[in-house]
Short mmCIF file of N, CA, C and O in Angstrom, two decimals:
data_model
loop_
_atom_site.label_atom_id
_atom_site.label_comp_id
_atom_site.label_asym_id
_atom_site.label_seq_id
_atom_site.Cartn_x
_atom_site.Cartn_y
_atom_site.Cartn_z
N UNK A 1 114.18 -50.16 40.68
CA UNK A 1 115.60 -49.86 40.60
C UNK A 1 116.39 -50.81 41.49
O UNK A 1 117.52 -51.17 41.14
N UNK A 2 115.81 -51.21 42.61
CA UNK A 2 116.51 -52.14 43.50
C UNK A 2 116.68 -53.49 42.82
O UNK A 2 117.75 -54.11 42.92
N UNK A 3 115.65 -53.94 42.10
CA UNK A 3 115.76 -55.22 41.41
C UNK A 3 116.81 -55.15 40.29
O UNK A 3 117.55 -56.11 40.08
N UNK A 4 116.89 -54.03 39.61
CA UNK A 4 117.92 -53.86 38.58
C UNK A 4 119.31 -53.87 39.21
O UNK A 4 120.25 -54.43 38.63
N UNK A 5 119.45 -53.28 40.38
CA UNK A 5 120.73 -53.28 41.07
C UNK A 5 121.11 -54.68 41.52
O UNK A 5 122.28 -55.08 41.43
N UNK A 6 120.14 -55.46 41.99
CA UNK A 6 120.42 -56.85 42.38
C UNK A 6 120.81 -57.69 41.17
O UNK A 6 121.71 -58.54 41.26
N UNK A 7 120.15 -57.47 40.05
CA UNK A 7 120.51 -58.17 38.82
C UNK A 7 121.94 -57.82 38.42
O UNK A 7 122.74 -58.70 38.08
N UNK A 8 122.28 -56.55 38.48
CA UNK A 8 123.61 -56.09 38.12
C UNK A 8 124.66 -56.66 39.06
O UNK A 8 125.75 -57.07 38.63
N UNK A 9 124.34 -56.75 40.34
CA UNK A 9 125.26 -57.32 41.31
C UNK A 9 125.49 -58.81 41.01
O UNK A 9 126.62 -59.29 41.09
N UNK A 10 124.43 -59.52 40.65
CA UNK A 10 124.58 -60.93 40.29
C UNK A 10 125.45 -61.11 39.06
O UNK A 10 126.31 -62.00 39.02
N UNK A 11 125.25 -60.27 38.06
CA UNK A 11 126.09 -60.34 36.85
C UNK A 11 127.54 -60.00 37.20
O UNK A 11 128.47 -60.63 36.69
N UNK A 12 127.74 -59.03 38.07
CA UNK A 12 129.10 -58.64 38.47
C UNK A 12 129.79 -59.78 39.24
O UNK A 12 130.98 -60.05 39.01
N UNK A 13 129.06 -60.44 40.13
CA UNK A 13 129.63 -61.58 40.85
C UNK A 13 130.03 -62.68 39.88
O UNK A 13 131.12 -63.25 39.97
N UNK A 14 129.16 -62.98 38.95
CA UNK A 14 129.43 -64.04 37.98
C UNK A 14 130.59 -63.68 37.07
O UNK A 14 131.49 -64.50 36.83
N UNK A 15 130.61 -62.46 36.60
CA UNK A 15 131.68 -62.01 35.72
C UNK A 15 133.03 -62.00 36.45
O UNK A 15 134.05 -62.42 35.88
N UNK A 16 133.04 -61.56 37.68
CA UNK A 16 134.31 -61.51 38.41
C UNK A 16 134.83 -62.89 38.73
O UNK A 16 136.05 -63.11 38.73
N UNK A 17 133.95 -63.85 38.98
CA UNK A 17 134.43 -65.20 39.26
C UNK A 17 134.95 -65.87 37.99
O UNK A 17 135.91 -66.64 38.03
N UNK A 18 134.36 -65.57 36.84
CA UNK A 18 134.86 -66.12 35.58
C UNK A 18 136.16 -65.44 35.18
O UNK A 18 137.07 -66.06 34.62
N UNK A 19 136.30 -64.16 35.50
CA UNK A 19 137.50 -63.40 35.14
C UNK A 19 138.74 -63.90 35.89
O UNK A 19 139.86 -63.61 35.46
N UNK A 20 138.56 -64.65 36.95
CA UNK A 20 139.71 -65.23 37.64
C UNK A 20 140.45 -66.20 36.73
O UNK A 20 141.67 -66.31 36.79
N UNK A 21 139.72 -66.93 35.92
CA UNK A 21 140.31 -67.94 35.05
C UNK A 21 140.61 -67.42 33.65
O UNK A 21 141.43 -68.00 32.95
N UNK A 22 139.91 -66.37 33.24
CA UNK A 22 140.10 -65.79 31.92
C UNK A 22 140.37 -64.30 32.09
O UNK A 22 139.45 -63.48 32.07
N UNK A 23 141.62 -63.92 32.24
CA UNK A 23 141.94 -62.51 32.52
C UNK A 23 141.53 -61.54 31.40
O UNK A 23 141.32 -60.37 31.65
N UNK A 24 141.42 -62.04 30.18
CA UNK A 24 141.05 -61.17 29.07
C UNK A 24 139.55 -60.91 29.02
O UNK A 24 139.08 -60.20 28.12
N UNK A 25 138.83 -61.43 29.96
CA UNK A 25 137.38 -61.24 29.97
C UNK A 25 137.01 -59.77 30.09
O UNK A 25 135.99 -59.35 29.57
N UNK A 26 137.83 -58.97 30.73
CA UNK A 26 137.55 -57.54 30.86
C UNK A 26 137.45 -56.86 29.52
O UNK A 26 136.56 -56.03 29.29
N UNK A 27 138.32 -57.22 28.60
CA UNK A 27 138.29 -56.64 27.27
C UNK A 27 137.10 -57.17 26.47
O UNK A 27 136.42 -56.42 25.77
N UNK A 28 136.86 -58.46 26.59
CA UNK A 28 135.73 -59.07 25.88
C UNK A 28 134.42 -58.56 26.45
O UNK A 28 133.46 -58.32 25.72
N UNK A 29 134.38 -58.36 27.76
CA UNK A 29 133.15 -57.91 28.41
C UNK A 29 132.73 -56.52 27.93
O UNK A 29 131.54 -56.25 27.78
N UNK A 30 133.69 -55.65 27.67
CA UNK A 30 133.34 -54.31 27.19
C UNK A 30 132.69 -54.39 25.81
O UNK A 30 131.75 -53.65 25.52
N UNK A 31 133.16 -55.30 24.97
CA UNK A 31 132.55 -55.48 23.66
C UNK A 31 131.16 -56.11 23.81
O UNK A 31 130.19 -55.70 23.15
N UNK A 32 131.05 -57.10 24.68
CA UNK A 32 129.75 -57.76 24.91
C UNK A 32 128.72 -56.79 25.48
O UNK A 32 127.54 -56.84 25.11
N UNK A 33 129.15 -55.89 26.36
CA UNK A 33 128.23 -54.91 26.92
C UNK A 33 127.72 -53.95 25.86
O UNK A 33 126.55 -53.56 25.87
N UNK A 34 128.59 -53.58 24.94
CA UNK A 34 128.15 -52.71 23.85
C UNK A 34 127.12 -53.41 22.98
O UNK A 34 126.10 -52.82 22.60
N UNK A 35 127.39 -54.66 22.64
CA UNK A 35 126.42 -55.42 21.84
C UNK A 35 125.12 -55.62 22.61
O UNK A 35 124.03 -55.52 22.03
N UNK A 36 125.22 -55.89 23.92
CA UNK A 36 124.03 -56.10 24.74
C UNK A 36 123.18 -54.84 24.78
O UNK A 36 121.96 -54.90 24.77
N UNK A 37 123.82 -53.67 24.82
CA UNK A 37 123.06 -52.43 24.83
C UNK A 37 122.25 -52.26 23.55
O UNK A 37 121.09 -51.86 23.57
N UNK A 38 122.86 -52.59 22.41
CA UNK A 38 122.14 -52.44 21.15
C UNK A 38 121.07 -53.50 20.98
O UNK A 38 120.11 -53.29 20.22
N UNK A 39 121.19 -54.64 21.65
CA UNK A 39 120.17 -55.68 21.59
C UNK A 39 119.06 -55.47 22.62
O UNK A 39 118.08 -56.19 22.62
N UNK A 40 119.24 -54.49 23.49
CA UNK A 40 118.21 -54.14 24.46
C UNK A 40 117.43 -52.95 23.94
O UNK A 40 118.02 -51.96 23.52
N UNK A 41 116.11 -53.02 23.96
CA UNK A 41 115.31 -51.92 23.41
C UNK A 41 115.29 -50.70 24.34
O UNK A 41 114.32 -50.43 25.02
N UNK A 42 116.39 -49.98 24.35
CA UNK A 42 116.49 -48.80 25.19
C UNK A 42 115.92 -47.58 24.48
O UNK A 42 115.11 -46.84 25.04
N UNK A 43 116.32 -47.39 23.24
CA UNK A 43 115.88 -46.20 22.51
C UNK A 43 114.74 -46.49 21.54
O UNK A 43 114.30 -45.59 20.84
N UNK A 44 114.30 -47.72 21.50
CA UNK A 44 113.18 -48.08 20.64
C UNK A 44 112.24 -49.01 21.40
O UNK A 44 112.70 -49.82 22.21
N UNK A 45 110.94 -48.91 21.18
CA UNK A 45 110.01 -49.83 21.85
C UNK A 45 110.00 -51.18 21.11
O UNK A 45 110.26 -51.26 19.91
N UNK A 46 109.70 -52.22 21.83
CA UNK A 46 109.68 -53.55 21.22
C UNK A 46 108.52 -53.70 20.24
O UNK A 46 108.55 -54.58 19.39
N UNK A 47 107.55 -52.83 20.32
CA UNK A 47 106.39 -52.93 19.43
C UNK A 47 106.75 -52.64 17.98
O UNK A 47 106.01 -53.04 17.08
N UNK A 48 107.87 -51.97 17.71
CA UNK A 48 108.23 -51.69 16.32
C UNK A 48 108.97 -52.86 15.67
O UNK A 48 109.21 -52.84 14.47
N UNK A 49 109.32 -53.86 16.46
CA UNK A 49 110.03 -55.01 15.92
C UNK A 49 109.04 -56.02 15.33
O UNK A 49 107.89 -56.10 15.78
N UNK A 50 109.48 -56.81 14.37
CA UNK A 50 108.61 -57.88 13.87
C UNK A 50 108.35 -58.91 14.98
O UNK A 50 109.11 -59.00 15.95
N UNK A 51 107.29 -59.66 14.83
CA UNK A 51 106.88 -60.62 15.88
C UNK A 51 107.99 -61.63 16.17
O UNK A 51 108.21 -62.01 17.32
N UNK A 52 108.66 -62.07 15.13
CA UNK A 52 109.74 -63.05 15.33
C UNK A 52 110.88 -62.45 16.16
O UNK A 52 111.44 -63.10 17.04
N UNK A 53 111.23 -61.22 15.88
CA UNK A 53 112.30 -60.56 16.63
C UNK A 53 111.88 -60.27 18.07
O UNK A 53 112.71 -60.30 18.98
N UNK A 54 110.60 -59.99 18.30
CA UNK A 54 110.12 -59.73 19.65
C UNK A 54 110.30 -60.95 20.55
O UNK A 54 110.57 -60.81 21.74
N UNK A 55 110.15 -62.15 19.98
CA UNK A 55 110.37 -63.37 20.79
C UNK A 55 111.81 -63.46 21.25
O UNK A 55 112.08 -63.84 22.39
N UNK A 56 112.75 -63.11 20.38
CA UNK A 56 114.16 -63.18 20.75
C UNK A 56 114.54 -62.08 21.73
O UNK A 56 115.33 -62.31 22.65
N UNK A 57 113.99 -60.91 21.54
CA UNK A 57 114.29 -59.80 22.44
C UNK A 57 113.72 -60.06 23.83
O UNK A 57 114.28 -59.63 24.83
N UNK A 58 112.64 -60.81 23.91
CA UNK A 58 112.03 -61.12 25.21
C UNK A 58 112.94 -61.99 26.07
O UNK A 58 112.80 -62.02 27.29
N UNK A 59 113.87 -62.70 25.45
CA UNK A 59 114.82 -63.51 26.22
C UNK A 59 115.92 -62.67 26.86
O UNK A 59 116.64 -63.14 27.74
N UNK A 60 116.06 -61.44 26.43
CA UNK A 60 117.04 -60.53 27.02
C UNK A 60 116.49 -60.04 28.36
O UNK A 60 115.45 -59.38 28.40
N UNK A 61 117.15 -60.34 29.47
CA UNK A 61 116.60 -59.92 30.77
C UNK A 61 116.50 -58.41 30.93
O UNK A 61 115.60 -57.91 31.60
N UNK A 62 117.38 -57.66 30.29
CA UNK A 62 117.32 -56.21 30.43
C UNK A 62 116.09 -55.62 29.74
O UNK A 62 115.66 -54.52 30.08
N UNK A 63 115.51 -56.33 28.79
CA UNK A 63 114.29 -55.86 28.14
C UNK A 63 113.18 -55.67 29.16
O UNK A 63 112.44 -54.69 29.12
N UNK A 64 113.08 -56.59 30.09
CA UNK A 64 112.03 -56.50 31.11
C UNK A 64 112.26 -55.32 32.06
O UNK A 64 111.31 -54.66 32.46
N UNK A 65 113.51 -55.07 32.39
CA UNK A 65 113.82 -53.94 33.26
C UNK A 65 113.54 -52.61 32.54
O UNK A 65 112.96 -51.69 33.13
N UNK A 66 113.93 -52.51 31.29
CA UNK A 66 113.70 -51.29 30.53
C UNK A 66 112.20 -51.05 30.36
O UNK A 66 111.72 -49.92 30.48
N UNK A 67 111.46 -52.11 30.10
CA UNK A 67 110.00 -51.99 29.97
C UNK A 67 109.38 -51.50 31.28
O UNK A 67 108.48 -50.67 31.28
N UNK A 68 109.88 -52.00 32.39
CA UNK A 68 109.36 -51.57 33.70
C UNK A 68 109.71 -50.11 33.98
O UNK A 68 108.90 -49.37 34.56
N UNK A 69 110.90 -49.68 33.58
CA UNK A 69 111.28 -48.28 33.77
C UNK A 69 110.46 -47.37 32.85
O UNK A 69 110.15 -46.23 33.19
N UNK A 70 110.12 -47.87 31.69
CA UNK A 70 109.40 -47.09 30.70
C UNK A 70 107.91 -46.98 31.02
O UNK A 70 107.26 -46.02 30.59
N UNK A 71 107.34 -47.94 31.73
CA UNK A 71 105.89 -48.00 31.96
C UNK A 71 105.32 -46.73 32.59
O UNK A 71 104.36 -46.16 32.06
N UNK A 72 105.84 -46.24 33.71
CA UNK A 72 105.24 -45.03 34.29
C UNK A 72 105.56 -43.76 33.51
O UNK A 72 104.80 -42.79 33.56
N UNK A 73 106.66 -43.76 32.77
CA UNK A 73 107.06 -42.55 32.06
C UNK A 73 106.35 -42.37 30.73
O UNK A 73 105.86 -41.28 30.41
N UNK A 74 106.30 -43.42 29.94
CA UNK A 74 105.76 -43.30 28.59
C UNK A 74 104.35 -43.87 28.45
O UNK A 74 103.55 -43.35 27.69
N UNK A 75 104.06 -44.95 29.17
CA UNK A 75 102.75 -45.59 29.06
C UNK A 75 101.75 -45.08 30.09
O UNK A 75 100.58 -45.44 30.05
N UNK A 76 102.22 -44.28 31.04
CA UNK A 76 101.38 -43.72 32.10
C UNK A 76 100.62 -44.80 32.86
O UNK A 76 99.42 -44.72 33.07
N UNK A 77 101.35 -45.85 33.24
CA UNK A 77 100.75 -46.95 33.99
C UNK A 77 101.77 -47.47 35.00
O UNK A 77 102.97 -47.26 34.86
N UNK A 78 101.25 -48.12 36.01
CA UNK A 78 102.12 -48.73 37.01
C UNK A 78 102.58 -50.10 36.51
O UNK A 78 101.95 -50.71 35.65
N UNK A 79 103.67 -50.56 37.05
CA UNK A 79 104.19 -51.87 36.69
C UNK A 79 103.25 -52.91 37.30
O UNK A 79 102.91 -52.85 38.49
N UNK A 80 102.82 -53.88 36.49
CA UNK A 80 101.89 -54.89 36.97
C UNK A 80 102.60 -55.87 37.91
O UNK A 80 103.82 -55.97 37.93
N UNK A 81 101.81 -56.61 38.66
CA UNK A 81 102.38 -57.59 39.58
C UNK A 81 103.09 -58.70 38.82
O UNK A 81 104.09 -59.24 39.29
N UNK A 82 102.56 -59.05 37.65
CA UNK A 82 103.21 -60.09 36.84
C UNK A 82 104.59 -59.61 36.38
O UNK A 82 105.56 -60.37 36.42
N UNK A 83 104.68 -58.37 35.93
CA UNK A 83 105.97 -57.83 35.51
C UNK A 83 106.93 -57.73 36.70
O UNK A 83 108.11 -58.04 36.58
N UNK A 84 106.40 -57.33 37.85
CA UNK A 84 107.23 -57.24 39.05
C UNK A 84 107.73 -58.61 39.48
O UNK A 84 108.87 -58.76 39.91
N UNK A 85 106.87 -59.63 39.36
CA UNK A 85 107.28 -60.99 39.69
C UNK A 85 108.36 -61.49 38.73
O UNK A 85 109.33 -62.13 39.15
N UNK A 86 108.21 -61.16 37.45
CA UNK A 86 109.22 -61.55 36.47
C UNK A 86 110.55 -60.88 36.78
O UNK A 86 111.61 -61.52 36.74
N UNK A 87 110.51 -59.59 37.08
CA UNK A 87 111.73 -58.86 37.42
C UNK A 87 112.38 -59.43 38.67
O UNK A 87 113.61 -59.57 38.74
N UNK A 88 111.56 -59.75 39.67
CA UNK A 88 112.09 -60.31 40.91
C UNK A 88 112.75 -61.66 40.66
O UNK A 88 113.83 -61.95 41.19
N UNK A 89 112.11 -62.49 39.85
CA UNK A 89 112.66 -63.81 39.54
C UNK A 89 114.00 -63.67 38.81
O UNK A 89 114.98 -64.33 39.18
N UNK A 90 114.04 -62.81 37.81
CA UNK A 90 115.28 -62.59 37.07
C UNK A 90 116.38 -62.08 37.99
O UNK A 90 117.51 -62.58 37.98
N UNK A 91 116.05 -61.10 38.82
CA UNK A 91 117.05 -60.49 39.69
C UNK A 91 117.58 -61.48 40.73
O UNK A 91 118.80 -61.61 40.91
N UNK A 92 116.68 -62.19 41.39
CA UNK A 92 117.12 -63.07 42.47
C UNK A 92 117.80 -64.33 41.96
O UNK A 92 118.73 -64.83 42.59
N UNK A 93 117.38 -64.84 40.81
CA UNK A 93 118.06 -66.02 40.24
C UNK A 93 119.46 -65.63 39.79
O UNK A 93 120.43 -66.36 40.05
N UNK A 94 119.59 -64.49 39.15
CA UNK A 94 120.91 -64.03 38.71
C UNK A 94 121.81 -63.75 39.91
O UNK A 94 122.99 -64.12 39.91
N UNK A 95 121.25 -63.14 40.94
CA UNK A 95 122.02 -62.87 42.15
C UNK A 95 122.45 -64.17 42.82
O UNK A 95 123.59 -64.30 43.26
N UNK A 96 121.56 -65.15 42.89
CA UNK A 96 121.90 -66.43 43.52
C UNK A 96 122.99 -67.16 42.75
O UNK A 96 123.95 -67.67 43.35
N UNK A 97 122.87 -67.21 41.43
CA UNK A 97 123.89 -67.87 40.62
C UNK A 97 125.23 -67.15 40.74
O UNK A 97 126.27 -67.79 40.92
N UNK A 98 125.20 -65.83 40.68
CA UNK A 98 126.42 -65.06 40.82
C UNK A 98 127.05 -65.21 42.20
O UNK A 98 128.26 -65.36 42.34
N UNK A 99 126.22 -65.21 43.22
CA UNK A 99 126.71 -65.35 44.59
C UNK A 99 127.34 -66.72 44.81
O UNK A 99 128.40 -66.85 45.41
N UNK A 100 126.69 -67.77 44.31
CA UNK A 100 127.23 -69.13 44.45
C UNK A 100 128.56 -69.24 43.74
O UNK A 100 129.53 -69.79 44.28
N UNK A 101 128.63 -68.73 42.51
CA UNK A 101 129.89 -68.79 41.75
C UNK A 101 130.98 -67.99 42.45
O UNK A 101 132.14 -68.44 42.53
N UNK A 102 130.62 -66.82 42.96
CA UNK A 102 131.63 -65.97 43.60
C UNK A 102 132.13 -66.58 44.90
O UNK A 102 133.34 -66.60 45.15
N UNK A 103 131.24 -67.07 45.73
CA UNK A 103 131.68 -67.65 47.01
C UNK A 103 132.43 -68.96 46.82
O UNK A 103 133.30 -69.29 47.62
N UNK A 104 132.11 -69.67 45.74
CA UNK A 104 132.82 -70.91 45.47
C UNK A 104 134.28 -70.64 45.10
O UNK A 104 135.16 -71.44 45.40
N UNK A 105 134.55 -69.51 44.47
CA UNK A 105 135.89 -69.18 44.02
C UNK A 105 136.54 -68.07 44.84
O UNK A 105 137.60 -67.58 44.46
N UNK A 106 135.93 -67.68 45.94
CA UNK A 106 136.45 -66.55 46.73
C UNK A 106 137.82 -66.84 47.32
O UNK A 106 138.63 -65.92 47.49
N UNK A 107 138.10 -68.09 47.64
CA UNK A 107 139.41 -68.41 48.22
C UNK A 107 140.54 -68.24 47.22
O UNK A 107 141.71 -68.09 47.62
N UNK A 108 140.25 -68.30 45.94
CA UNK A 108 141.28 -68.19 44.92
C UNK A 108 141.57 -66.75 44.50
O UNK A 108 142.55 -66.52 43.78
N UNK A 109 140.78 -65.81 44.94
CA UNK A 109 140.96 -64.41 44.51
C UNK A 109 142.34 -63.87 44.87
O UNK A 109 143.00 -63.28 44.01
N UNK A 110 142.84 -64.05 46.09
CA UNK A 110 144.16 -63.48 46.38
C UNK A 110 145.28 -64.11 45.57
O UNK A 110 146.31 -63.47 45.31
N UNK A 111 145.13 -65.36 45.16
CA UNK A 111 146.19 -66.04 44.44
C UNK A 111 146.18 -65.75 42.94
O UNK A 111 147.20 -65.84 42.28
N UNK A 112 145.02 -65.44 42.39
CA UNK A 112 144.91 -65.23 40.96
C UNK A 112 144.84 -63.76 40.56
O UNK A 112 145.01 -63.43 39.40
N UNK A 113 144.54 -62.89 41.52
CA UNK A 113 144.37 -61.46 41.18
C UNK A 113 145.71 -60.77 41.03
O UNK A 113 146.73 -61.16 41.40
#
């Protein structure tokens, strides 16, 4: 859950820094979040998808988080170290990119907000 929170914080930093220049991003973001939810296998397992679709769904970072949340509940197994490493990489890279973008534009927040 901590890694998911760090990923979310990175996305929030990145989104807020982009929203400084594109004020309508808030409206677009709500539509994108809805589409992202349906493209993330929350209510369906990835195993029911065709092999070609599974490759595309694997590029969705939230797929890995949902799979990790689902592992102890539905699969009765612990999250493997490889999955944990993947989640950590996704979370920390997203946080770093978001943090860099946010701190780079932090001086402009009072003038554009």
